[in-house]
mmCIF file of N, CA and C in Angstrom:
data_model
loop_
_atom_site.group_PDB
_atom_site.id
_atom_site.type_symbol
_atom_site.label_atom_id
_atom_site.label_comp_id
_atom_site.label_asym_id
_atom_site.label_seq_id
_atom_site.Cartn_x
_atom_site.Cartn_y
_atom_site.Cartn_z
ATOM 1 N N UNK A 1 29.614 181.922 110.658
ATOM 2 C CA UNK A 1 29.314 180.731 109.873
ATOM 3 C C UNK A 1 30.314 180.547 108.729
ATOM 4 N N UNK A 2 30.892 181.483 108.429
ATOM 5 C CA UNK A 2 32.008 181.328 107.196
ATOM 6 C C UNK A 2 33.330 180.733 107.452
ATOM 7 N N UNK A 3 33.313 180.611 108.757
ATOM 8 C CA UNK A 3 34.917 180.189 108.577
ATOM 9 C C UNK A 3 34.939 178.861 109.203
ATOM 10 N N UNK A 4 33.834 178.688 109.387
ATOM 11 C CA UNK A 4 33.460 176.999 109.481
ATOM 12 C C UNK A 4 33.621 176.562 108.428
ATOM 13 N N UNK A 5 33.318 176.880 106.738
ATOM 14 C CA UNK A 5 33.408 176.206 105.650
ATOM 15 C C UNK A 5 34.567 175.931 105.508
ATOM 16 N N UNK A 6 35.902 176.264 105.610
ATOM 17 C CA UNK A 6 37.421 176.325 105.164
ATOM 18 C C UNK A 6 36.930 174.597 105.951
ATOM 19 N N UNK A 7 37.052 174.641 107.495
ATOM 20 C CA UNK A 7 37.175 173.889 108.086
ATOM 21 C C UNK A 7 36.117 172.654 107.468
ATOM 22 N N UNK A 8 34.767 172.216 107.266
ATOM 23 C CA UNK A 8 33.798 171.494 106.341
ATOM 24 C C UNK A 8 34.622 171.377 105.111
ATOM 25 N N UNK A 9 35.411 171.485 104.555
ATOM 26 C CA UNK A 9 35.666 171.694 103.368
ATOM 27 C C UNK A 9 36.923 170.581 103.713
ATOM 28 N N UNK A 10 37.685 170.830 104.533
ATOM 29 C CA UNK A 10 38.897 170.403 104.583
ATOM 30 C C UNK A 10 38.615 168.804 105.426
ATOM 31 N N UNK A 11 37.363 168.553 106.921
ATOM 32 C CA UNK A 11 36.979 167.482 106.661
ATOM 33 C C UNK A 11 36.510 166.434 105.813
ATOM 34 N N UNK A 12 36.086 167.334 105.077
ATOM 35 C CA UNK A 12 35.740 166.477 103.719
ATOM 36 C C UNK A 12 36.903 165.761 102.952
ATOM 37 N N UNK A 13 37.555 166.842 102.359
ATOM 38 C CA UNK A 13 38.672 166.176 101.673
ATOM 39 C C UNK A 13 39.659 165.125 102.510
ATOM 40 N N UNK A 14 39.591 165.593 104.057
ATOM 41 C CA UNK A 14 40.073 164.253 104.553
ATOM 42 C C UNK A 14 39.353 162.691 104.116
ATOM 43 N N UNK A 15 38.383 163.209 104.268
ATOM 44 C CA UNK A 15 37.229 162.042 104.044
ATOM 45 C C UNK A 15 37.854 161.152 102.933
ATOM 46 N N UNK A 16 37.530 161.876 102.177
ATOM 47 C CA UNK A 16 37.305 161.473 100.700
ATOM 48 C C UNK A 16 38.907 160.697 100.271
ATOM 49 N N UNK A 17 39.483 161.628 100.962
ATOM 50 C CA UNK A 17 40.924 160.552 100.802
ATOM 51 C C UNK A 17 41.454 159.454 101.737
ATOM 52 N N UNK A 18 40.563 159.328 102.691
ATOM 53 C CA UNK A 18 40.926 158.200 103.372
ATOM 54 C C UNK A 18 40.061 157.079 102.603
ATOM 55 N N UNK A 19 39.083 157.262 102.007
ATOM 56 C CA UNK A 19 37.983 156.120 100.885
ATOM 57 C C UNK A 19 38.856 155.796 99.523
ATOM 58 N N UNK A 20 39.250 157.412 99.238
ATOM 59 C CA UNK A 20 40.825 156.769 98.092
ATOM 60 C C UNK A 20 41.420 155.444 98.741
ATOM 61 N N UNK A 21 41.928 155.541 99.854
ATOM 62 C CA UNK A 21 43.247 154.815 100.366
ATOM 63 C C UNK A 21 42.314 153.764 100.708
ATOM 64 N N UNK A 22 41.164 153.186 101.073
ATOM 65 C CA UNK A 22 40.238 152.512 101.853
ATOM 66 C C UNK A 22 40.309 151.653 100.301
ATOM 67 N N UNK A 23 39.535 152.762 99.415
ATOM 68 C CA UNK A 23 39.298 151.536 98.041
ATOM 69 C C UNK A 23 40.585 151.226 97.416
ATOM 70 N N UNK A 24 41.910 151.599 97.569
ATOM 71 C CA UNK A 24 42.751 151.174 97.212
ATOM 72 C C UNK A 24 43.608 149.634 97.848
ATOM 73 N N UNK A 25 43.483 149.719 99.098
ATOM 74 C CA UNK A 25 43.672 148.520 99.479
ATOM 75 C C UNK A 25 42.754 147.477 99.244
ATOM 76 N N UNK A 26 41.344 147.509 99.129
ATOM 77 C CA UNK A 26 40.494 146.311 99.070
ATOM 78 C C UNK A 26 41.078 145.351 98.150
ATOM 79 N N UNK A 27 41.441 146.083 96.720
ATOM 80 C CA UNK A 27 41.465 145.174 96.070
ATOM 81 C C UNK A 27 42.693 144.207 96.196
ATOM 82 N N UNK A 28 43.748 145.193 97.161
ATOM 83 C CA UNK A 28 45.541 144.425 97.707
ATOM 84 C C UNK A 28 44.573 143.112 98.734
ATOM 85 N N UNK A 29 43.726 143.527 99.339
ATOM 86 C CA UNK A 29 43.463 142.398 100.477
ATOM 87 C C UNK A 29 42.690 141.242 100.102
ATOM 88 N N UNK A 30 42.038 141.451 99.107
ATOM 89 C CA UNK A 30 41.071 140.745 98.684
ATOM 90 C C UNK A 30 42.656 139.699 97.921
ATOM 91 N N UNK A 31 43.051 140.558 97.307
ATOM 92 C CA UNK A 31 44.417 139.342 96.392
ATOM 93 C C UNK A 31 45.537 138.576 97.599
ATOM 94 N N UNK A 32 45.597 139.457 98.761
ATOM 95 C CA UNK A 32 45.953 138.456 99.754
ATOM 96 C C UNK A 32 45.382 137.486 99.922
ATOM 97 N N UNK A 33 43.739 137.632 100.082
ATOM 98 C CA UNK A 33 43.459 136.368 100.480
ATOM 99 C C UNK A 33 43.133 135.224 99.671
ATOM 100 N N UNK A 34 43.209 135.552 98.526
ATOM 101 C CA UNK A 34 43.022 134.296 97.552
ATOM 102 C C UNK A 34 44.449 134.178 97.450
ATOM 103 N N UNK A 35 45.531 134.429 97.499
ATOM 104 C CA UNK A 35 47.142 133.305 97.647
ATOM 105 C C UNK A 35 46.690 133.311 99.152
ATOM 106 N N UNK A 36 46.212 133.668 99.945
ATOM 107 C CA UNK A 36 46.037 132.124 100.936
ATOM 108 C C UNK A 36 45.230 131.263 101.027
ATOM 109 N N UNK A 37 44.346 131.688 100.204
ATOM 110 C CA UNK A 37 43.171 130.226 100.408
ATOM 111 C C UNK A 37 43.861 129.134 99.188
ATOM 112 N N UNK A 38 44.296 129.870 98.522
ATOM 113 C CA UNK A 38 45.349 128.954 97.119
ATOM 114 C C UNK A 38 46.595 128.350 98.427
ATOM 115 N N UNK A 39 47.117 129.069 98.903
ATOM 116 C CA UNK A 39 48.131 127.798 99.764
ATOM 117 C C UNK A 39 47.716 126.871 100.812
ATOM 118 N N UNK A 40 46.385 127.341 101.552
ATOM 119 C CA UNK A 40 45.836 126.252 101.670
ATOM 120 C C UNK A 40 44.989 125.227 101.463
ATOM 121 N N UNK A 41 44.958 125.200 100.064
ATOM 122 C CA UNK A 41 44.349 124.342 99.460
ATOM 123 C C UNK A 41 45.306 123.782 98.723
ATOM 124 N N UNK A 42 46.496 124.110 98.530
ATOM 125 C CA UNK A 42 47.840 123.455 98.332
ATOM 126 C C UNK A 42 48.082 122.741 99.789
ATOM 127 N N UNK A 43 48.055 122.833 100.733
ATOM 128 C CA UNK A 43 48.587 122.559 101.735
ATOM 129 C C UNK A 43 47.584 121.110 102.154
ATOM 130 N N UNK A 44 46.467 121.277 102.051
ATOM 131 C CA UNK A 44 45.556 120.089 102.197
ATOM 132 C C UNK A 44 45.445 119.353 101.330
ATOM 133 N N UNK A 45 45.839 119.625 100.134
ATOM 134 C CA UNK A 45 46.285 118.617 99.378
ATOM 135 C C UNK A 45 47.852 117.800 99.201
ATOM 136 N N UNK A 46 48.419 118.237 99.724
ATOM 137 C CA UNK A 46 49.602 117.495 99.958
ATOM 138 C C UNK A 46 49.206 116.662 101.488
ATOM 139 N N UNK A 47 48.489 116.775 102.918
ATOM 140 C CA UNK A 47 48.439 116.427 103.364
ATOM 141 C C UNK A 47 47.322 115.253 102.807
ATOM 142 N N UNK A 48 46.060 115.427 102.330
ATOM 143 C CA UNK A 48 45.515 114.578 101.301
ATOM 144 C C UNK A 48 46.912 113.099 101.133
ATOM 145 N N UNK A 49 47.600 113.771 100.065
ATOM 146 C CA UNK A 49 48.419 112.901 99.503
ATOM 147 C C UNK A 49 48.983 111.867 100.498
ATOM 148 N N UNK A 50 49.710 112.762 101.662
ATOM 149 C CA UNK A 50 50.745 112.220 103.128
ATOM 150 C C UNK A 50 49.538 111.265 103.470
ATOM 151 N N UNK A 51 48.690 111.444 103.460
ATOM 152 C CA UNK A 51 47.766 110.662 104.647
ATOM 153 C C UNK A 51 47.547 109.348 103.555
ATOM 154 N N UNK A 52 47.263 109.498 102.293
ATOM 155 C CA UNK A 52 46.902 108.109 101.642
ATOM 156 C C UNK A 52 48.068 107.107 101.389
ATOM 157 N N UNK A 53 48.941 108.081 101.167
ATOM 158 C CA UNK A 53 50.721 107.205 101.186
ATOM 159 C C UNK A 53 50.813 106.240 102.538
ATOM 160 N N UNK A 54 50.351 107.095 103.469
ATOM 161 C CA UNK A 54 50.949 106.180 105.031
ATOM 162 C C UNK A 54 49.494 104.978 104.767
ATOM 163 N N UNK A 55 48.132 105.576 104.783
ATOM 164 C CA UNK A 55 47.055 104.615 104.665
ATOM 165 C C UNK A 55 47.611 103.132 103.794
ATOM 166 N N UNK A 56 48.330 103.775 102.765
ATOM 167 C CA UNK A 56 48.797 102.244 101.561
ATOM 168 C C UNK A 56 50.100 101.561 102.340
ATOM 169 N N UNK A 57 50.763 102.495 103.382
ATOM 170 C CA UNK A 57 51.926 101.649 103.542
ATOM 171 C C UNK A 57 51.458 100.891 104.985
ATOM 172 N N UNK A 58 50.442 101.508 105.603
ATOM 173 C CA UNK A 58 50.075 100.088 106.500
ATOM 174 C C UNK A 58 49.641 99.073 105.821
ATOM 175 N N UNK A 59 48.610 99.636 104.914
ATOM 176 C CA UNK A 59 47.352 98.243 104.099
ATOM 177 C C UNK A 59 48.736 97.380 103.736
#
């Protein structure tokens, strides 16, 4: 039973550092996705714009 612990011991610390690296990206992905919901909401607003420009140049 003892030399199972080295081994328990050392899964663990895998563990625990893949949740390091796990909570370290959330907060990178989470900031990805707000500059993309920010470019497309830039992006629909310029199409916004395109679409009322052509709407005024038929009227």
């Amino acid at each position: 039973m003892s030399y199972q612990l080295p081994v328990i011991s050392y899964q663990l610390s895998v563990i625990s550092y893949q949740l390091s690296v796990i909570s370290y990206q959330l907060p990178v992905i989470s900031y990805q996705l707000s500059v993309i919901s920010y470019q497309l909401s830039v992006i629909s607003y310029h199409c916004s714009l395109f679409t009322v420009h052509c709407l005024r140049r038929r009227g």
